[in-house]
Amino acid sequence: MKPERPIKSTVIATILRFSIIVLIALLPGLFVSGQVKFSTWVSSQDVGQKEYLQIEYVVENAKQIDELTPPSFPGFQIVQGPIQSSGMSIVNGSMSQYKVLSFVLQPLHAGKFTIGGASATIDGHPLRSNTVKITVHAGGGSGGNNPSNPGGGNPFAQPFGADPYGSSERDVERDYILKTGGERQ
């Protein structure tokens, strides 16, 4: 039987140092992935008076959301909303959840506007999302005459023009009357 060689203390110290360095390097990633984020997103910060603007208040990685209150929208008319949506994604084993409150707005007049952030109680803490600045130009604005944007900023328009395979309104409203013998009138 061969006597075992003792492990030198320098080898043990090197392994411990390496383990501690790896742990310190990975630790911030664990905290960032679970951190709550509350932010405001807009479809564009530069719109025309006849265009539409979509604004979303996004809460990420929250366990509980209470009293989510949107701001007033001075200079804008609410066309649609509030619309609530939520989802979850898992990327490389890291889970992320989100909840969104969105509105579609139309400017009432040209000018520069500041839309305040929404407020909410998230995981027991009062939070407010960021504010956004919007510039509204008179008339159709930047997207109105752009051929790559046929809807002119309308979020409900077909993005590629009319549907060539879909039926038009006149096809839907047309009535057919069958005479005897199967002929159409």
JSON list of C-alpha atoms in Angstrom, two decimals:
[
{"chain": "A", "resi": 1, "resn": "MET", "atom": "CA", "xyz": [0.00, 0.00, 0.00]},
{"chain": "A", "resi": 2, "resn": "LYS", "atom": "CA", "xyz": [1.20, 3.37, -1.01]},
{"chain": "A", "resi": 3, "resn": "PRO", "atom": "CA", "xyz": [1.06, 6.20, 1.46]},
{"chain": "A", "resi": 4, "resn": "GLU", "atom": "CA", "xyz": [-1.23, 9.09, 0.37]},
{"chain": "A", "resi": 5, "resn": "ARG", "atom": "CA", "xyz": [0.30, 12.42, -0.35]},
{"chain": "A", "resi": 6, "resn": "PRO", "atom": "CA", "xyz": [-1.06, 15.27, 1.70]},
{"chain": "A", "resi": 7, "resn": "ILE", "atom": "CA", "xyz": [-2.59, 18.16, -0.23]},
{"chain": "A", "resi": 8, "resn": "LYS", "atom": "CA", "xyz": [-0.54, 21.26, 0.17]},
{"chain": "A", "resi": 9, "resn": "SER", "atom": "CA", "xyz": [-2.14, 24.29, 1.76]},
{"chain": "A", "resi": 10, "resn": "THR", "atom": "CA", "xyz": [-1.33, 26.46, -1.28]},
{"chain": "A", "resi": 11, "resn": "VAL", "atom": "CA", "xyz": [-3.48, 24.23, -3.50]},
{"chain": "A", "resi": 12, "resn": "ILE", "atom": "CA", "xyz": [-6.38, 24.45, -1.04]},
{"chain": "A", "resi": 13, "resn": "ALA", "atom": "CA", "xyz": [-5.98, 28.24, -0.81]},
{"chain": "A", "resi": 14, "resn": "THR", "atom": "CA", "xyz": [-5.98, 28.55, -4.63]},
{"chain": "A", "resi": 15, "resn": "ILE", "atom": "CA", "xyz": [-9.17, 26.46, -4.96]},
{"chain": "A", "resi": 16, "resn": "LEU", "atom": "CA", "xyz": [-10.92, 28.53, -2.28]},
{"chain": "A", "resi": 17, "resn": "ARG", "atom": "CA", "xyz": [-9.86, 31.82, -3.90]},
{"chain": "A", "resi": 18, "resn": "PHE", "atom": "CA", "xyz": [-11.08, 30.65, -7.30]},
{"chain": "A", "resi": 19, "resn": "SER", "atom": "CA", "xyz": [-14.42, 29.53, -5.82]},
{"chain": "A", "resi": 20, "resn": "ILE", "atom": "CA", "xyz": [-14.92, 32.87, -4.06]},
{"chain": "A", "resi": 21, "resn": "ILE", "atom": "CA", "xyz": [-14.09, 34.84, -7.22]},
{"chain": "A", "resi": 22, "resn": "VAL", "atom": "CA", "xyz": [-16.59, 32.81, -9.27]},
{"chain": "A", "resi": 23, "resn": "LEU", "atom": "CA", "xyz": [-19.27, 33.27, -6.59]},
{"chain": "A", "resi": 24, "resn": "ILE", "atom": "CA", "xyz": [-18.70, 37.03, -6.45]},
{"chain": "A", "resi": 25, "resn": "ALA", "atom": "CA", "xyz": [-18.84, 37.25, -10.26]},
{"chain": "A", "resi": 26, "resn": "LEU", "atom": "CA", "xyz": [-22.16, 35.36, -10.47]},
{"chain": "A", "resi": 27, "resn": "LEU", "atom": "CA", "xyz": [-23.90, 36.96, -7.48]},
{"chain": "A", "resi": 28, "resn": "PRO", "atom": "CA", "xyz": [-24.90, 40.27, -9.14]},
{"chain": "A", "resi": 29, "resn": "GLY", "atom": "CA", "xyz": [-26.59, 38.36, -11.97]},
{"chain": "A", "resi": 30, "resn": "LEU", "atom": "CA", "xyz": [-28.89, 36.67, -9.46]},
{"chain": "A", "resi": 31, "resn": "PHE", "atom": "CA", "xyz": [-29.97, 40.00, -7.97]},
{"chain": "A", "resi": 32, "resn": "VAL", "atom": "CA", "xyz": [-30.48, 41.74, -11.33]},
{"chain": "A", "resi": 33, "resn": "SER", "atom": "CA", "xyz": [-32.70, 38.98, -12.74]},
{"chain": "A", "resi": 34, "resn": "GLY", "atom": "CA", "xyz": [-35.16, 39.30, -9.87]},
{"chain": "A", "resi": 35, "resn": "GLN", "atom": "CA", "xyz": [-35.10, 43.08, -9.59]},
{"chain": "A", "resi": 36, "resn": "VAL", "atom": "CA", "xyz": [-38.42, 44.93, -10.04]},
{"chain": "A", "resi": 37, "resn": "LYS", "atom": "CA", "xyz": [-38.52, 47.43, -12.92]},
{"chain": "A", "resi": 38, "resn": "PHE", "atom": "CA", "xyz": [-41.32, 49.95, -13.52]},
{"chain": "A", "resi": 39, "resn": "SER", "atom": "CA", "xyz": [-40.98, 51.88, -16.78]},
{"chain": "A", "resi": 40, "resn": "THR", "atom": "CA", "xyz": [-42.89, 53.90, -19.36]},
{"chain": "A", "resi": 41, "resn": "TRP", "atom": "CA", "xyz": [-42.62, 53.06, -23.07]},
{"chain": "A", "resi": 42, "resn": "VAL", "atom": "CA", "xyz": [-44.05, 55.07, -26.00]},
{"chain": "A", "resi": 43, "resn": "SER", "atom": "CA", "xyz": [-44.39, 54.10, -29.66]},
{"chain": "A", "resi": 44, "resn": "SER", "atom": "CA", "xyz": [-42.82, 57.41, -30.74]},
{"chain": "A", "resi": 45, "resn": "GLN", "atom": "CA", "xyz": [-41.69, 60.64, -29.12]},
{"chain": "A", "resi": 46, "resn": "ASP", "atom": "CA", "xyz": [-42.36, 62.61, -32.30]},
{"chain": "A", "resi": 47, "resn": "VAL", "atom": "CA", "xyz": [-45.89, 62.34, -33.77]},
{"chain": "A", "resi": 48, "resn": "GLY", "atom": "CA", "xyz": [-48.28, 64.28, -35.98]},
{"chain": "A", "resi": 49, "resn": "GLN", "atom": "CA", "xyz": [-51.54, 65.69, -34.73]},
{"chain": "A", "resi": 50, "resn": "LYS", "atom": "CA", "xyz": [-53.56, 63.17, -36.79]},
{"chain": "A", "resi": 51, "resn": "GLU", "atom": "CA", "xyz": [-51.47, 60.20, -35.68]},
{"chain": "A", "resi": 52, "resn": "TYR", "atom": "CA", "xyz": [-51.91, 57.83, -32.78]},
{"chain": "A", "resi": 53, "resn": "LEU", "atom": "CA", "xyz": [-49.53, 57.28, -29.89]},
{"chain": "A", "resi": 54, "resn": "GLN", "atom": "CA", "xyz": [-49.32, 54.10, -27.85]},
{"chain": "A", "resi": 55, "resn": "ILE", "atom": "CA", "xyz": [-48.07, 54.39, -24.28]},
{"chain": "A", "resi": 56, "resn": "GLU", "atom": "CA", "xyz": [-47.33, 51.42, -22.03]},
{"chain": "A", "resi": 57, "resn": "TYR", "atom": "CA", "xyz": [-46.58, 51.21, -18.32]},
{"chain": "A", "resi": 58, "resn": "VAL", "atom": "CA", "xyz": [-44.53, 48.03, -17.78]},
{"chain": "A", "resi": 59, "resn": "VAL", "atom": "CA", "xyz": [-43.87, 46.33, -14.44]},
{"chain": "A", "resi": 60, "resn": "GLU", "atom": "CA", "xyz": [-41.29, 43.53, -14.54]},
{"chain": "A", "resi": 61, "resn": "ASN", "atom": "CA", "xyz": [-40.55, 40.87, -11.90]},
{"chain": "A", "resi": 62, "resn": "ALA", "atom": "CA", "xyz": [-43.15, 41.99, -9.36]},
{"chain": "A", "resi": 63, "resn": "LYS", "atom": "CA", "xyz": [-44.84, 39.54, -7.01]},
{"chain": "A", "resi": 64, "resn": "GLN", "atom": "CA", "xyz": [-47.80, 41.81, -6.21]},
{"chain": "A", "resi": 65, "resn": "ILE", "atom": "CA", "xyz": [-49.07, 45.01, -7.86]},
{"chain": "A", "resi": 66, "resn": "ASP", "atom": "CA", "xyz": [-51.64, 47.18, -6.10]},
{"chain": "A", "resi": 67, "resn": "GLU", "atom": "CA", "xyz": [-53.25, 50.46, -7.10]},
{"chain": "A", "resi": 68, "resn": "LEU", "atom": "CA", "xyz": [-51.68, 50.92, -10.54]},
{"chain": "A", "resi": 69, "resn": "THR", "atom": "CA", "xyz": [-52.80, 54.46, -11.40]},
{"chain": "A", "resi": 70, "resn": "PRO", "atom": "CA", "xyz": [-52.03, 56.02, -14.79]},
{"chain": "A", "resi": 71, "resn": "PRO", "atom": "CA", "xyz": [-51.39, 59.77, -15.01]},
{"chain": "A", "resi": 72, "resn": "SER", "atom": "CA", "xyz": [-53.67, 62.23, -16.74]},
{"chain": "A", "resi": 73, "resn": "PHE", "atom": "CA", "xyz": [-52.83, 62.74, -20.39]},
{"chain": "A", "resi": 74, "resn": "PRO", "atom": "CA", "xyz": [-52.89, 66.54, -20.91]},
{"chain": "A", "resi": 75, "resn": "GLY", "atom": "CA", "xyz": [-53.18, 67.45, -24.59]},
{"chain": "A", "resi": 76, "resn": "PHE", "atom": "CA", "xyz": [-54.28, 63.93, -25.58]},
{"chain": "A", "resi": 77, "resn": "GLN", "atom": "CA", "xyz": [-57.55, 62.08, -25.97]},
{"chain": "A", "resi": 78, "resn": "ILE", "atom": "CA", "xyz": [-57.73, 58.42, -24.95]},
{"chain": "A", "resi": 79, "resn": "VAL", "atom": "CA", "xyz": [-58.78, 56.44, -28.03]},
{"chain": "A", "resi": 80, "resn": "GLN", "atom": "CA", "xyz": [-58.43, 53.01, -26.47]},
{"chain": "A", "resi": 81, "resn": "GLY", "atom": "CA", "xyz": [-57.52, 51.74, -23.04]},
{"chain": "A", "resi": 82, "resn": "PRO", "atom": "CA", "xyz": [-56.65, 50.86, -20.45]},
{"chain": "A", "resi": 83, "resn": "ILE", "atom": "CA", "xyz": [-55.59, 47.50, -21.86]},
{"chain": "A", "resi": 84, "resn": "GLN", "atom": "CA", "xyz": [-53.98, 45.06, -19.42]},
{"chain": "A", "resi": 85, "resn": "SER", "atom": "CA", "xyz": [-51.68, 42.25, -20.47]},
{"chain": "A", "resi": 86, "resn": "SER", "atom": "CA", "xyz": [-49.15, 40.03, -18.76]},
{"chain": "A", "resi": 87, "resn": "GLY", "atom": "CA", "xyz": [-46.63, 37.38, -19.61]},
{"chain": "A", "resi": 88, "resn": "MET", "atom": "CA", "xyz": [-43.62, 35.36, -18.59]},
{"chain": "A", "resi": 89, "resn": "SER", "atom": "CA", "xyz": [-40.39, 34.30, -20.27]},
{"chain": "A", "resi": 90, "resn": "ILE", "atom": "CA", "xyz": [-37.65, 31.89, -19.33]},
{"chain": "A", "resi": 91, "resn": "VAL", "atom": "CA", "xyz": [-34.24, 32.55, -20.84]},
{"chain": "A", "resi": 92, "resn": "ASN", "atom": "CA", "xyz": [-31.30, 30.32, -19.91]},
{"chain": "A", "resi": 93, "resn": "GLY", "atom": "CA", "xyz": [-33.18, 29.12, -16.84]},
{"chain": "A", "resi": 94, "resn": "SER", "atom": "CA", "xyz": [-33.89, 32.65, -15.60]},
{"chain": "A", "resi": 95, "resn": "MET", "atom": "CA", "xyz": [-37.60, 33.46, -15.29]},
{"chain": "A", "resi": 96, "resn": "SER", "atom": "CA", "xyz": [-38.94, 36.97, -15.94]},
{"chain": "A", "resi": 97, "resn": "GLN", "atom": "CA", "xyz": [-42.55, 38.13, -15.52]},
{"chain": "A", "resi": 98, "resn": "TYR", "atom": "CA", "xyz": [-44.19, 41.32, -16.71]},
{"chain": "A", "resi": 99, "resn": "LYS", "atom": "CA", "xyz": [-47.50, 43.17, -16.54]},
{"chain": "A", "resi": 100, "resn": "VAL", "atom": "CA", "xyz": [-48.45, 45.99, -18.92]},
{"chain": "A", "resi": 101, "resn": "LEU", "atom": "CA", "xyz": [-51.09, 48.70, -18.81]},
{"chain": "A", "resi": 102, "resn": "SER", "atom": "CA", "xyz": [-51.38, 50.39, -22.23]},
{"chain": "A", "resi": 103, "resn": "PHE", "atom": "CA", "xyz": [-53.34, 53.21, -23.85]},
{"chain": "A", "resi": 104, "resn": "VAL", "atom": "CA", "xyz": [-53.76, 54.49, -27.41]},
{"chain": "A", "resi": 105, "resn": "LEU", "atom": "CA", "xyz": [-53.83, 58.28, -27.47]},
{"chain": "A", "resi": 106, "resn": "GLN", "atom": "CA", "xyz": [-54.50, 60.92, -30.11]},
{"chain": "A", "resi": 107, "resn": "PRO", "atom": "CA", "xyz": [-53.09, 64.45, -29.75]},
{"chain": "A", "resi": 108, "resn": "LEU", "atom": "CA", "xyz": [-55.61, 67.27, -29.45]},
{"chain": "A", "resi": 109, "resn": "HIS", "atom": "CA", "xyz": [-53.23, 69.98, -30.69]},
{"chain": "A", "resi": 110, "resn": "ALA", "atom": "CA", "xyz": [-49.61, 70.55, -31.67]},
{"chain": "A", "resi": 111, "resn": "GLY", "atom": "CA", "xyz": [-46.94, 71.32, -29.07]},
{"chain": "A", "resi": 112, "resn": "LYS", "atom": "CA", "xyz": [-44.50, 69.76, -26.63]},
{"chain": "A", "resi": 113, "resn": "PHE", "atom": "CA", "xyz": [-45.99, 67.62, -23.87]},
{"chain": "A", "resi": 114, "resn": "THR", "atom": "CA", "xyz": [-44.71, 65.78, -20.81]},
{"chain": "A", "resi": 115, "resn": "ILE", "atom": "CA", "xyz": [-46.65, 62.67, -19.86]},
{"chain": "A", "resi": 116, "resn": "GLY", "atom": "CA", "xyz": [-46.11, 61.76, -16.24]},
{"chain": "A", "resi": 117, "resn": "GLY", "atom": "CA", "xyz": [-45.27, 58.33, -14.98]},
{"chain": "A", "resi": 118, "resn": "ALA", "atom": "CA", "xyz": [-47.83, 55.95, -13.55]},
{"chain": "A", "resi": 119, "resn": "SER", "atom": "CA", "xyz": [-47.82, 55.22, -9.82]},
{"chain": "A", "resi": 120, "resn": "ALA", "atom": "CA", "xyz": [-48.32, 51.88, -8.12]},
{"chain": "A", "resi": 121, "resn": "THR", "atom": "CA", "xyz": [-47.69, 49.96, -4.95]},
{"chain": "A", "resi": 122, "resn": "ILE", "atom": "CA", "xyz": [-45.39, 47.13, -6.02]},
{"chain": "A", "resi": 123, "resn": "ASP", "atom": "CA", "xyz": [-44.45, 44.41, -3.54]},
{"chain": "A", "resi": 124, "resn": "GLY", "atom": "CA", "xyz": [-45.52, 46.77, -0.74]},
{"chain": "A", "resi": 125, "resn": "HIS", "atom": "CA", "xyz": [-43.42, 49.74, -1.92]},
{"chain": "A", "resi": 126, "resn": "PRO", "atom": "CA", "xyz": [-44.82, 52.86, -3.64]},
{"chain": "A", "resi": 127, "resn": "LEU", "atom": "CA", "xyz": [-43.12, 53.33, -7.02]},
{"chain": "A", "resi": 128, "resn": "ARG", "atom": "CA", "xyz": [-43.49, 55.68, -10.01]},
{"chain": "A", "resi": 129, "resn": "SER", "atom": "CA", "xyz": [-42.44, 55.04, -13.60]},
{"chain": "A", "resi": 130, "resn": "ASN", "atom": "CA", "xyz": [-40.43, 57.52, -15.66]},
{"chain": "A", "resi": 131, "resn": "THR", "atom": "CA", "xyz": [-41.98, 60.51, -17.48]},
{"chain": "A", "resi": 132, "resn": "VAL", "atom": "CA", "xyz": [-41.77, 60.89, -21.25]},
{"chain": "A", "resi": 133, "resn": "LYS", "atom": "CA", "xyz": [-41.63, 63.97, -23.48]},
{"chain": "A", "resi": 134, "resn": "ILE", "atom": "CA", "xyz": [-43.70, 63.99, -26.67]},
{"chain": "A", "resi": 135, "resn": "THR", "atom": "CA", "xyz": [-43.49, 66.48, -29.56]},
{"chain": "A", "resi": 136, "resn": "VAL", "atom": "CA", "xyz": [-46.68, 66.82, -31.62]},
{"chain": "A", "resi": 137, "resn": "HIS", "atom": "CA", "xyz": [-46.45, 68.43, -35.07]},
{"chain": "A", "resi": 138, "resn": "ALA", "atom": "CA", "xyz": [-49.41, 70.08, -36.80]},
{"chain": "A", "resi": 139, "resn": "GLY", "atom": "CA", "xyz": [-51.03, 68.08, -39.59]},
{"chain": "A", "resi": 140, "resn": "GLY", "atom": "CA", "xyz": [-50.29, 64.47, -40.47]},
{"chain": "A", "resi": 141, "resn": "GLY", "atom": "CA", "xyz": [-46.83, 64.50, -38.94]},
{"chain": "A", "resi": 142, "resn": "SER", "atom": "CA", "xyz": [-43.81, 62.41, -39.71]},
{"chain": "A", "resi": 143, "resn": "GLY", "atom": "CA", "xyz": [-45.61, 59.17, -40.63]},
{"chain": "A", "resi": 144, "resn": "GLY", "atom": "CA", "xyz": [-48.60, 60.55, -42.54]},
{"chain": "A", "resi": 145, "resn": "ASN", "atom": "CA", "xyz": [-47.08, 60.69, -46.05]},
{"chain": "A", "resi": 146, "resn": "ASN", "atom": "CA", "xyz": [-44.51, 57.97, -45.59]},
{"chain": "A", "resi": 147, "resn": "PRO", "atom": "CA", "xyz": [-45.13, 55.11, -48.07]},
{"chain": "A", "resi": 148, "resn": "SER", "atom": "CA", "xyz": [-43.50, 52.63, -45.70]},
{"chain": "A", "resi": 149, "resn": "ASN", "atom": "CA", "xyz": [-46.15, 53.53, -43.10]},
{"chain": "A", "resi": 150, "resn": "PRO", "atom": "CA", "xyz": [-49.47, 53.32, -44.97]},
{"chain": "A", "resi": 151, "resn": "GLY", "atom": "CA", "xyz": [-51.52, 53.69, -41.81]},
{"chain": "A", "resi": 152, "resn": "GLY", "atom": "CA", "xyz": [-50.08, 57.13, -41.07]},
{"chain": "A", "resi": 153, "resn": "GLY", "atom": "CA", "xyz": [-49.51, 56.20, -37.44]},
{"chain": "A", "resi": 154, "resn": "ASN", "atom": "CA", "xyz": [-52.86, 54.41, -37.06]},
{"chain": "A", "resi": 155, "resn": "PRO", "atom": "CA", "xyz": [-52.20, 51.34, -34.89]},
{"chain": "A", "resi": 156, "resn": "PHE", "atom": "CA", "xyz": [-55.35, 49.67, -36.26]},
{"chain": "A", "resi": 157, "resn": "ALA", "atom": "CA", "xyz": [-54.43, 49.97, -39.97]},
{"chain": "A", "resi": 158, "resn": "GLN", "atom": "CA", "xyz": [-53.22, 47.02, -42.02]},
{"chain": "A", "resi": 159, "resn": "PRO", "atom": "CA", "xyz": [-49.40, 47.29, -41.99]},
{"chain": "A", "resi": 160, "resn": "PHE", "atom": "CA", "xyz": [-49.04, 46.04, -45.59]},
{"chain": "A", "resi": 161, "resn": "GLY", "atom": "CA", "xyz": [-52.08, 47.72, -47.17]},
{"chain": "A", "resi": 162, "resn": "ALA", "atom": "CA", "xyz": [-55.33, 45.97, -48.06]},
{"chain": "A", "resi": 163, "resn": "ASP", "atom": "CA", "xyz": [-55.52, 42.20, -47.64]},
{"chain": "A", "resi": 164, "resn": "PRO", "atom": "CA", "xyz": [-55.49, 40.76, -51.18]},
{"chain": "A", "resi": 165, "resn": "TYR", "atom": "CA", "xyz": [-57.06, 37.49, -50.00]},
{"chain": "A", "resi": 166, "resn": "GLY", "atom": "CA", "xyz": [-59.61, 38.96, -47.61]},
{"chain": "A", "resi": 167, "resn": "SER", "atom": "CA", "xyz": [-63.07, 40.05, -48.59]},
{"chain": "A", "resi": 168, "resn": "SER", "atom": "CA", "xyz": [-63.81, 43.73, -48.96]},
{"chain": "A", "resi": 169, "resn": "GLU", "atom": "CA", "xyz": [-66.79, 45.43, -47.34]},
{"chain": "A", "resi": 170, "resn": "ARG", "atom": "CA", "xyz": [-68.85, 45.36, -50.53]},
{"chain": "A", "resi": 171, "resn": "ASP", "atom": "CA", "xyz": [-68.38, 41.57, -50.78]},
{"chain": "A", "resi": 172, "resn": "VAL", "atom": "CA", "xyz": [-69.55, 41.11, -47.23]},
{"chain": "A", "resi": 173, "resn": "GLU", "atom": "CA", "xyz": [-72.65, 43.31, -47.60]},
{"chain": "A", "resi": 174, "resn": "ARG", "atom": "CA", "xyz": [-73.73, 41.89, -50.96]},
{"chain": "A", "resi": 175, "resn": "ASP", "atom": "CA", "xyz": [-76.80, 39.70, -50.84]},
{"chain": "A", "resi": 176, "resn": "TYR", "atom": "CA", "xyz": [-77.47, 37.00, -53.36]},
{"chain": "A", "resi": 177, "resn": "ILE", "atom": "CA", "xyz": [-80.97, 35.97, -54.27]},
{"chain": "A", "resi": 178, "resn": "LEU", "atom": "CA", "xyz": [-81.37, 32.64, -55.99]},
{"chain": "A", "resi": 179, "resn": "LYS", "atom": "CA", "xyz": [-84.09, 32.26, -58.55]},
{"chain": "A", "resi": 180, "resn": "THR", "atom": "CA", "xyz": [-85.60, 28.95, -59.35]},
{"chain": "A", "resi": 181, "resn": "GLY", "atom": "CA", "xyz": [-83.16, 26.98, -61.40]},
{"chain": "A", "resi": 182, "resn": "GLY", "atom": "CA", "xyz": [-80.10, 28.15, -59.37]},
{"chain": "A", "resi": 183, "resn": "GLU", "atom": "CA", "xyz": [-79.44, 31.46, -61.17]},
{"chain": "A", "resi": 184, "resn": "ARG", "atom": "CA", "xyz": [-78.22, 34.45, -59.18]},
{"chain": "A", "resi": 185, "resn": "GLN", "atom": "CA", "xyz": [-80.02, 37.74, -59.41]}
]
